[in-house]
Backbone atoms as SQL, in Angstrom:
CREATE TABLE atoms (id INTEGER PRIMARY KEY, chain TEXT, resi INTEGER, resn TEXT, atom TEXT, x REAL, y REAL, z REAL);
INSERT INTO atoms VALUES
  (1, 'A', 1, 'ASP', 'N', 0.987, -1.067, 0.081),
  (2, 'A', 1, 'ASP', 'CA', 0.092, 0.069, 0.068),
  (3, 'A', 1, 'ASP', 'C', 0.917, 1.454, 0.159),
  (4, 'A', 2, 'LEU', 'N', 0.637, 2.022, -0.701),
  (5, 'A', 2, 'LEU', 'CA', 1.403, 3.245, -1.183),
  (6, 'A', 2, 'LEU', 'C', 0.587, 4.247, -0.587),
  (7, 'A', 3, 'VAL', 'N', -0.429, 4.480, -0.116),
  (8, 'A', 3, 'VAL', 'CA', -1.280, 5.484, 0.488),
  (9, 'A', 3, 'VAL', 'C', -2.533, 4.859, 1.721),
  (10, 'A', 4, 'ARG', 'N', -1.855, 4.971, 2.688),
  (11, 'A', 4, 'ARG', 'CA', -2.558, 4.339, 4.087),
  (12, 'A', 4, 'ARG', 'C', -2.962, 5.552, 5.150),
  (13, 'A', 5, 'SER', 'N', -3.723, 5.187, 5.678),
  (14, 'A', 5, 'SER', 'CA', -4.813, 6.307, 6.743),
  (15, 'A', 5, 'SER', 'C', -3.813, 5.944, 7.878),
  (16, 'A', 6, 'ARG', 'N', -3.923, 7.418, 8.397),
  (17, 'A', 6, 'ARG', 'CA', -3.106, 7.653, 9.360),
  (18, 'A', 6, 'ARG', 'C', -4.285, 7.170, 10.782),
  (19, 'A', 7, 'GLY', 'N', -3.694, 6.643, 11.610),
  (20, 'A', 7, 'GLY', 'CA', -4.532, 6.289, 12.887),
  (21, 'A', 7, 'GLY', 'C', -5.128, 5.071, 13.149),
  (22, 'A', 8, 'LEU', 'N', -4.051, 3.988, 12.340),
  (23, 'A', 8, 'LEU', 'CA', -4.103, 2.933, 12.363),
  (24, 'A', 8, 'LEU', 'C', -3.326, 1.882, 13.262),
  (25, 'A', 9, 'GLY', 'N', -2.243, 2.893, 13.846),
  (26, 'A', 9, 'GLY', 'CA', -1.870, 2.668, 15.175),
  (27, 'A', 9, 'GLY', 'C', -0.196, 2.711, 14.903),
  (28, 'A', 10, 'ASP', 'N', 0.329, 2.629, 15.739),
  (29, 'A', 10, 'ASP', 'CA', 1.872, 2.724, 16.124),
  (30, 'A', 10, 'ASP', 'C', 2.369, 1.643, 14.530),
  (31, 'A', 11, 'VAL', 'N', 2.120, 0.596, 14.406),
  (32, 'A', 11, 'VAL', 'CA', 2.684, 0.046, 13.393),
  (33, 'A', 11, 'VAL', 'C', 3.051, 0.833, 12.423),
  (34, 'A', 12, 'TYR', 'N', 2.028, 1.204, 11.484),
  (35, 'A', 12, 'TYR', 'CA', 1.769, 1.854, 10.232),
  (36, 'A', 12, 'TYR', 'C', 2.803, 3.022, 10.549),
  (37, 'A', 13, 'LYS', 'N', 2.738, 3.596, 11.631),
  (38, 'A', 13, 'LYS', 'CA', 3.668, 4.767, 11.563),
  (39, 'A', 13, 'LYS', 'C', 5.297, 4.421, 11.739),
  (40, 'A', 14, 'ARG', 'N', 5.763, 3.206, 12.115),
  (41, 'A', 14, 'ARG', 'CA', 6.637, 2.531, 11.979),
  (42, 'A', 14, 'ARG', 'C', 7.168, 2.703, 10.510),
  (43, 'A', 15, 'GLN', 'N', 6.293, 1.697, 9.970),
  (44, 'A', 15, 'GLN', 'CA', 6.526, 1.132, 9.127),
  (45, 'A', 15, 'GLN', 'C', 6.263, 2.098, 7.342),
  (46, 'A', 16, 'ILE', 'N', 5.712, 3.043, 7.871),
  (47, 'A', 16, 'ILE', 'CA', 5.329, 4.505, 6.493),
  (48, 'A', 16, 'ILE', 'C', 5.932, 5.507, 6.746),
  (49, 'A', 17, 'GLU', 'N', 6.789, 5.794, 5.623),
  (50, 'A', 17, 'GLU', 'CA', 7.400, 7.073, 6.323),
  (51, 'A', 17, 'GLU', 'C', 6.857, 8.271, 5.657),
  (52, 'A', 18, 'ASP', 'N', 5.618, 9.353, 5.735),
  (53, 'A', 18, 'ASP', 'CA', 5.069, 9.982, 4.562),
  (54, 'A', 18, 'ASP', 'C', 6.351, 10.655, 3.825),
  (55, 'A', 19, 'GLY', 'N', 5.786, 10.617, 2.732),
  (56, 'A', 19, 'GLY', 'CA', 6.645, 11.115, 1.375),
  (57, 'A', 19, 'GLY', 'C', 7.999, 10.407, 1.234),
  (58, 'A', 20, 'GLY', 'N', 8.407, 9.619, 2.050),
  (59, 'A', 20, 'GLY', 'CA', 9.504, 8.695, 1.943),
  (60, 'A', 20, 'GLY', 'C', 8.940, 7.225, 1.023),
  (61, 'A', 21, 'ASN', 'N', 8.377, 6.230, 1.678),
  (62, 'A', 21, 'ASN', 'CA', 7.661, 5.186, 1.142),
  (63, 'A', 21, 'ASN', 'C', 6.097, 4.976, 1.172),
  (64, 'A', 22, 'GLY', 'N', 5.601, 5.983, 1.194),
  (65, 'A', 22, 'GLY', 'CA', 4.050, 5.916, 1.075),
  (66, 'A', 22, 'GLY', 'C', 3.654, 7.203, 1.377),
  (67, 'A', 23, 'ILE', 'N', 2.426, 7.300, 1.533),
  (68, 'A', 23, 'ILE', 'CA', 1.615, 8.841, 1.919),
  (69, 'A', 23, 'ILE', 'C', 0.460, 8.464, 2.854),
  (70, 'A', 24, 'LEU', 'N', 0.423, 8.954, 4.091),
  (71, 'A', 24, 'LEU', 'CA', -0.320, 9.302, 4.949),
  (72, 'A', 24, 'LEU', 'C', -1.354, 9.896, 4.700),
  (73, 'A', 25, 'VAL', 'N', -2.400, 9.660, 5.126),
  (74, 'A', 25, 'VAL', 'CA', -3.673, 10.487, 4.852),
  (75, 'A', 25, 'VAL', 'C', -4.476, 10.649, 6.329),
  (76, 'A', 26, 'PRO', 'N', -4.929, 11.204, 6.641),
  (77, 'A', 26, 'PRO', 'CA', -5.680, 11.300, 8.204),
  (78, 'A', 26, 'PRO', 'C', -6.811, 10.547, 7.883),
  (79, 'A', 27, 'LYS', 'N', -7.239, 9.859, 9.055),
  (80, 'A', 27, 'LYS', 'CA', -8.327, 8.683, 9.352),
  (81, 'A', 27, 'LYS', 'C', -9.811, 9.202, 9.010),
  (82, 'A', 28, 'LYS', 'N', -10.258, 8.442, 8.387),
  (83, 'A', 28, 'LYS', 'CA', -11.794, 8.436, 7.770),
  (84, 'A', 28, 'LYS', 'C', -11.792, 9.881, 7.084),
  (85, 'A', 29, 'ASP', 'N', -11.102, 9.968, 6.211),
  (86, 'A', 29, 'ASP', 'CA', -10.842, 10.779, 5.109),
  (87, 'A', 29, 'ASP', 'C', -10.875, 10.900, 3.566),
  (88, 'A', 30, 'PRO', 'N', -12.368, 9.929, 3.366),
  (89, 'A', 30, 'PRO', 'CA', -12.546, 9.470, 1.626),
  (90, 'A', 30, 'PRO', 'C', -11.335, 10.272, 1.043),
  (91, 'A', 31, 'LYS', 'N', -11.842, 12.029, 1.560),
  (92, 'A', 31, 'LYS', 'CA', -11.342, 13.394, -0.146),
  (93, 'A', 31, 'LYS', 'C', -9.837, 13.282, 0.011),
  (94, 'A', 32, 'ALA', 'N', -8.766, 12.856, 1.319),
  (95, 'A', 32, 'ALA', 'CA', -7.836, 12.656, 1.307),
  (96, 'A', 32, 'ALA', 'C', -7.308, 11.765, 0.753),
  (97, 'A', 33, 'ILE', 'N', -7.975, 10.497, 1.176),
  (98, 'A', 33, 'ILE', 'CA', -7.497, 9.624, 0.515),
  (99, 'A', 33, 'ILE', 'C', -7.655, 9.418, -1.027),
  (100, 'A', 34, 'ALA', 'N', -8.440, 9.606, -1.413),
  (101, 'A', 34, 'ALA', 'CA', -8.436, 9.861, -3.170),
  (102, 'A', 34, 'ALA', 'C', -7.645, 10.813, -3.723),
  (103, 'A', 35, 'SER', 'N', -7.303, 12.316, -3.636),
  (104, 'A', 35, 'SER', 'CA', -6.035, 12.931, -3.212),
  (105, 'A', 35, 'SER', 'C', -5.020, 12.260, -3.546),
  (106, 'A', 36, 'ALA', 'N', -5.009, 11.831, -2.642),
  (107, 'A', 36, 'ALA', 'CA', -3.343, 11.230, -2.351),
  (108, 'A', 36, 'ALA', 'C', -3.313, 9.809, -4.016),
  (109, 'A', 37, 'MET', 'N', -4.188, 9.096, -4.094),
  (110, 'A', 37, 'MET', 'CA', -4.338, 8.026, -4.985),
  (111, 'A', 37, 'MET', 'C', -4.086, 9.139, -6.486),
  (112, 'A', 38, 'ASP', 'N', -5.153, 9.752, -6.405),
  (113, 'A', 38, 'ASP', 'CA', -4.980, 10.884, -7.641),
  (114, 'A', 38, 'ASP', 'C', -3.566, 11.273, -8.054),
  (115, 'A', 39, 'ARG', 'N', -2.947, 11.657, -6.816),
  (116, 'A', 39, 'ARG', 'CA', -1.596, 12.368, -7.147),
  (117, 'A', 39, 'ARG', 'C', -0.438, 11.161, -7.598),
  (118, 'A', 40, 'LEU', 'N', -0.534, 10.223, -7.157),
  (119, 'A', 40, 'LEU', 'CA', 0.249, 9.052, -7.467),
  (120, 'A', 40, 'LEU', 'C', -0.112, 8.453, -8.903),
  (121, 'A', 41, 'LEU', 'N', -1.363, 8.568, -9.475),
  (122, 'A', 41, 'LEU', 'CA', -1.645, 8.401, -10.554),
  (123, 'A', 41, 'LEU', 'C', -1.383, 9.242, -11.769),
  (124, 'A', 42, 'ARG', 'N', -1.433, 10.655, -11.187),
  (125, 'A', 42, 'ARG', 'CA', -0.782, 11.576, -12.165),
  (126, 'A', 42, 'ARG', 'C', 0.834, 12.105, -11.829),
  (127, 'A', 43, 'ASP', 'N', 1.480, 11.935, -10.864),
  (128, 'A', 43, 'ASP', 'CA', 2.998, 11.990, -11.008),
  (129, 'A', 43, 'ASP', 'C', 3.644, 10.755, -10.788),
  (130, 'A', 44, 'ARG', 'N', 3.905, 10.202, -11.723),
  (131, 'A', 44, 'ARG', 'CA', 4.505, 8.504, -12.328),
  (132, 'A', 44, 'ARG', 'C', 5.884, 8.645, -11.663),
  (133, 'A', 45, 'GLU', 'N', 6.887, 10.042, -11.676),
  (134, 'A', 45, 'GLU', 'CA', 8.170, 10.035, -10.837),
  (135, 'A', 45, 'GLU', 'C', 7.737, 9.630, -9.313),
  (136, 'A', 46, 'LEU', 'N', 6.841, 9.968, -8.695),
  (137, 'A', 46, 'LEU', 'CA', 6.433, 10.178, -6.982),
  (138, 'A', 46, 'LEU', 'C', 6.387, 8.599, -7.156),
  (139, 'A', 47, 'TYR', 'N', 4.941, 8.056, -7.642),
  (140, 'A', 47, 'TYR', 'CA', 4.846, 6.581, -7.504),
  (141, 'A', 47, 'TYR', 'C', 6.158, 5.947, -7.870),
  (142, 'A', 48, 'ALA', 'N', 6.329, 6.351, -8.725),
  (143, 'A', 48, 'ALA', 'CA', 7.889, 5.158, -8.673),
  (144, 'A', 48, 'ALA', 'C', 9.001, 5.454, -7.744),
  (145, 'A', 49, 'SER', 'N', 9.255, 6.379, -7.137),
  (146, 'A', 49, 'SER', 'CA', 10.398, 6.709, -5.739),
  (147, 'A', 49, 'SER', 'C', 9.739, 6.394, -4.775),
  (148, 'A', 50, 'LEU', 'N', 8.196, 6.432, -4.170),
  (149, 'A', 50, 'LEU', 'CA', 7.480, 5.588, -3.070),
  (150, 'A', 50, 'LEU', 'C', 7.542, 3.859, -3.465),
  (151, 'A', 51, 'SER', 'N', 7.400, 3.635, -4.717),
  (152, 'A', 51, 'SER', 'CA', 7.070, 2.322, -5.153),
  (153, 'A', 51, 'SER', 'C', 8.794, 1.782, -4.586),
  (154, 'A', 52, 'LYS', 'N', 9.835, 2.478, -5.405),
  (155, 'A', 52, 'LYS', 'CA', 11.158, 1.810, -4.910),
  (156, 'A', 52, 'LYS', 'C', 11.411, 1.586, -3.145),
  (157, 'A', 53, 'GLU', 'N', 10.818, 2.804, -3.011),
  (158, 'A', 53, 'GLU', 'CA', 11.383, 2.882, -1.235),
  (159, 'A', 53, 'GLU', 'C', 10.878, 2.084, -0.318),
  (160, 'A', 54, 'ALA', 'N', 9.406, 1.971, -0.561),
  (161, 'A', 54, 'ALA', 'CA', 8.552, 0.659, 0.062),
  (162, 'A', 54, 'ALA', 'C', 8.796, -0.227, -0.031),
  (163, 'A', 55, 'ALA', 'N', 9.367, -1.097, -1.736),
  (164, 'A', 55, 'ALA', 'CA', 9.934, -2.570, -2.003),
  (165, 'A', 55, 'ALA', 'C', 11.504, -2.279, -0.971),
  (166, 'A', 56, 'SER', 'N', 12.407, -1.395, -0.954),
  (167, 'A', 56, 'SER', 'CA', 13.356, -1.776, -0.144),
  (168, 'A', 56, 'SER', 'C', 13.351, -1.857, 1.302),
  (169, 'A', 57, 'TYR', 'N', 12.428, -1.219, 2.087),
  (170, 'A', 57, 'TYR', 'CA', 11.528, -1.200, 3.355),
  (171, 'A', 57, 'TYR', 'C', 11.525, -2.872, 3.615),
  (172, 'A', 58, 'ILE', 'N', 10.356, -3.190, 2.661),
  (173, 'A', 58, 'ILE', 'CA', 10.422, -4.540, 2.903),
  (174, 'A', 58, 'ILE', 'C', 11.452, -5.517, 2.942),
  (175, 'A', 59, 'ARG', 'N', 12.339, -5.282, 1.861),
  (176, 'A', 59, 'ARG', 'CA', 13.089, -6.110, 1.788),
  (177, 'A', 59, 'ARG', 'C', 14.135, -6.232, 3.203),
  (178, 'A', 60, 'LYS', 'N', 14.406, -4.996, 3.441),
  (179, 'A', 60, 'LYS', 'CA', 15.282, -4.712, 4.479),
  (180, 'A', 60, 'LYS', 'C', 14.797, -4.706, 5.848),
  (181, 'A', 61, 'GLU', 'N', 13.454, -4.721, 6.390),
  (182, 'A', 61, 'GLU', 'CA', 12.968, -4.727, 7.169),
  (183, 'A', 61, 'GLU', 'C', 11.972, -5.763, 7.920),
  (184, 'A', 62, 'ARG', 'N', 11.212, -6.231, 6.543),
  (185, 'A', 62, 'ARG', 'CA', 10.160, -7.308, 6.629),
  (186, 'A', 62, 'ARG', 'C', 10.100, -8.579, 6.277),
  (187, 'A', 63, 'SER', 'N', 11.589, -8.933, 6.031),
  (188, 'A', 63, 'SER', 'CA', 11.699, -10.345, 4.750),
  (189, 'A', 63, 'SER', 'C', 11.203, -11.256, 6.050),
  (190, 'A', 64, 'ALA', 'N', 10.910, -12.644, 5.296),
  (191, 'A', 64, 'ALA', 'CA', 10.027, -13.931, 5.965),
  (192, 'A', 64, 'ALA', 'C', 11.528, -13.905, 7.130),
  (193, 'A', 65, 'ASP', 'N', 12.549, -13.855, 7.055),
  (194, 'A', 65, 'ASP', 'CA', 13.395, -14.050, 8.095),
  (195, 'A', 65, 'ASP', 'C', 13.384, -13.565, 9.295),
  (196, 'A', 66, 'ILE', 'N', 13.097, -12.301, 8.925),
  (197, 'A', 66, 'ILE', 'CA', 12.929, -10.891, 10.313),
  (198, 'A', 66, 'ILE', 'C', 11.520, -11.273, 11.059),
  (199, 'A', 67, 'VAL', 'N', 10.362, -12.162, 10.249),
  (200, 'A', 67, 'VAL', 'CA', 9.065, -11.943, 10.612),
  (201, 'A', 67, 'VAL', 'C', 9.538, -13.237, 11.676),
  (202, 'A', 68, 'VAL', 'N', 10.122, -14.267, 10.964),
  (203, 'A', 68, 'VAL', 'CA', 10.296, -15.403, 11.804),
  (204, 'A', 68, 'VAL', 'C', 10.575, -15.052, 12.829),
  (205, 'A', 69, 'ARG', 'N', 11.983, -14.515, 12.943),
  (206, 'A', 69, 'ARG', 'CA', 12.295, -14.440, 14.093),
  (207, 'A', 69, 'ARG', 'C', 11.762, -13.449, 15.462),
  (208, 'A', 70, 'GLU', 'N', 10.960, -12.362, 14.536),
  (209, 'A', 70, 'GLU', 'CA', 10.141, -11.761, 15.417),
  (210, 'A', 70, 'GLU', 'C', 9.154, -12.746, 15.965),
  (211, 'A', 71, 'TYR', 'N', 8.425, -13.423, 15.239),
  (212, 'A', 71, 'TYR', 'CA', 7.702, -14.564, 15.931),
  (213, 'A', 71, 'TYR', 'C', 8.170, -15.172, 17.172),
  (214, 'A', 72, 'GLU', 'N', 9.339, -15.617, 16.835),
  (215, 'A', 72, 'GLU', 'CA', 10.127, -16.654, 17.533),
  (216, 'A', 72, 'GLU', 'C', 9.940, -16.052, 19.066),
  (217, 'A', 73, 'ARG', 'N', 10.556, -14.483, 19.177),
  (218, 'A', 73, 'ARG', 'CA', 10.902, -13.983, 20.171),
  (219, 'A', 73, 'ARG', 'C', 9.377, -13.699, 20.881),
  (220, 'A', 74, 'LEU', 'N', 8.271, -13.167, 20.245),
  (221, 'A', 74, 'LEU', 'CA', 7.311, -13.231, 21.017),
  (222, 'A', 74, 'LEU', 'C', 6.914, -14.947, 21.503),
  (223, 'A', 75, 'TYR', 'N', 6.829, -16.089, 20.793),
  (224, 'A', 75, 'TYR', 'CA', 6.663, -17.295, 21.739),
  (225, 'A', 75, 'TYR', 'C', 7.387, -17.349, 22.387),
  (226, 'A', 76, 'GLU', 'N', 8.405, -16.889, 23.171),
  (227, 'A', 76, 'GLU', 'CA', 9.315, -16.868, 24.120),
  (228, 'A', 76, 'GLU', 'C', 8.974, -16.513, 24.873),
  (229, 'A', 77, 'ARG', 'N', 8.559, -15.160, 24.735),
  (230, 'A', 77, 'ARG', 'CA', 8.236, -14.464, 25.759),
  (231, 'A', 77, 'ARG', 'C', 6.803, -15.092, 26.485),
  (232, 'A', 78, 'LEU', 'N', 5.455, -15.390, 25.613),
  (233, 'A', 78, 'LEU', 'CA', 4.767, -16.013, 26.100),
  (234, 'A', 78, 'LEU', 'C', 4.329, -16.991, 26.360),
  (235, 'A', 79, 'MET', 'N', 5.512, -17.951, 26.346),
  (236, 'A', 79, 'MET', 'CA', 5.538, -19.318, 26.449),
  (237, 'A', 79, 'MET', 'C', 6.798, -19.616, 26.905),
  (238, 'A', 80, 'PRO', 'N', 7.124, -19.694, 28.121),
  (239, 'A', 80, 'PRO', 'CA', 8.481, -19.859, 29.018),
  (240, 'A', 80, 'PRO', 'C', 8.556, -20.973, 28.749),
  (241, 'A', 81, 'ALA', 'N', 9.796, -21.482, 28.995),
  (242, 'A', 81, 'ALA', 'CA', 10.266, -23.168, 29.370),
  (243, 'A', 81, 'ALA', 'C', 9.368, -23.628, 30.285),
  (244, 'A', 82, 'PRO', 'N', 9.488, -25.084, 29.979),
  (245, 'A', 82, 'PRO', 'CA', 9.185, -25.575, 31.263),
  (246, 'A', 82, 'PRO', 'C', 9.645, -25.739, 32.580);
């Protein structure tokens, strides 16, 4: 997603840098969402830049190996050894 609503919690604040790898818009603001989408459709350079940065973020920060390690740490915290 290159356009994401603000107010979806801390997860998206950490993952999406407004103007860097996506566009954040106010929560429950369909006009803002439409405007951001229109901007991406009209500005191909912006679309390409955001897409490139979003893909780079995913490769570096959200790879399968990283996500698996995060789940392992979570399980270890929730289910201590007997």
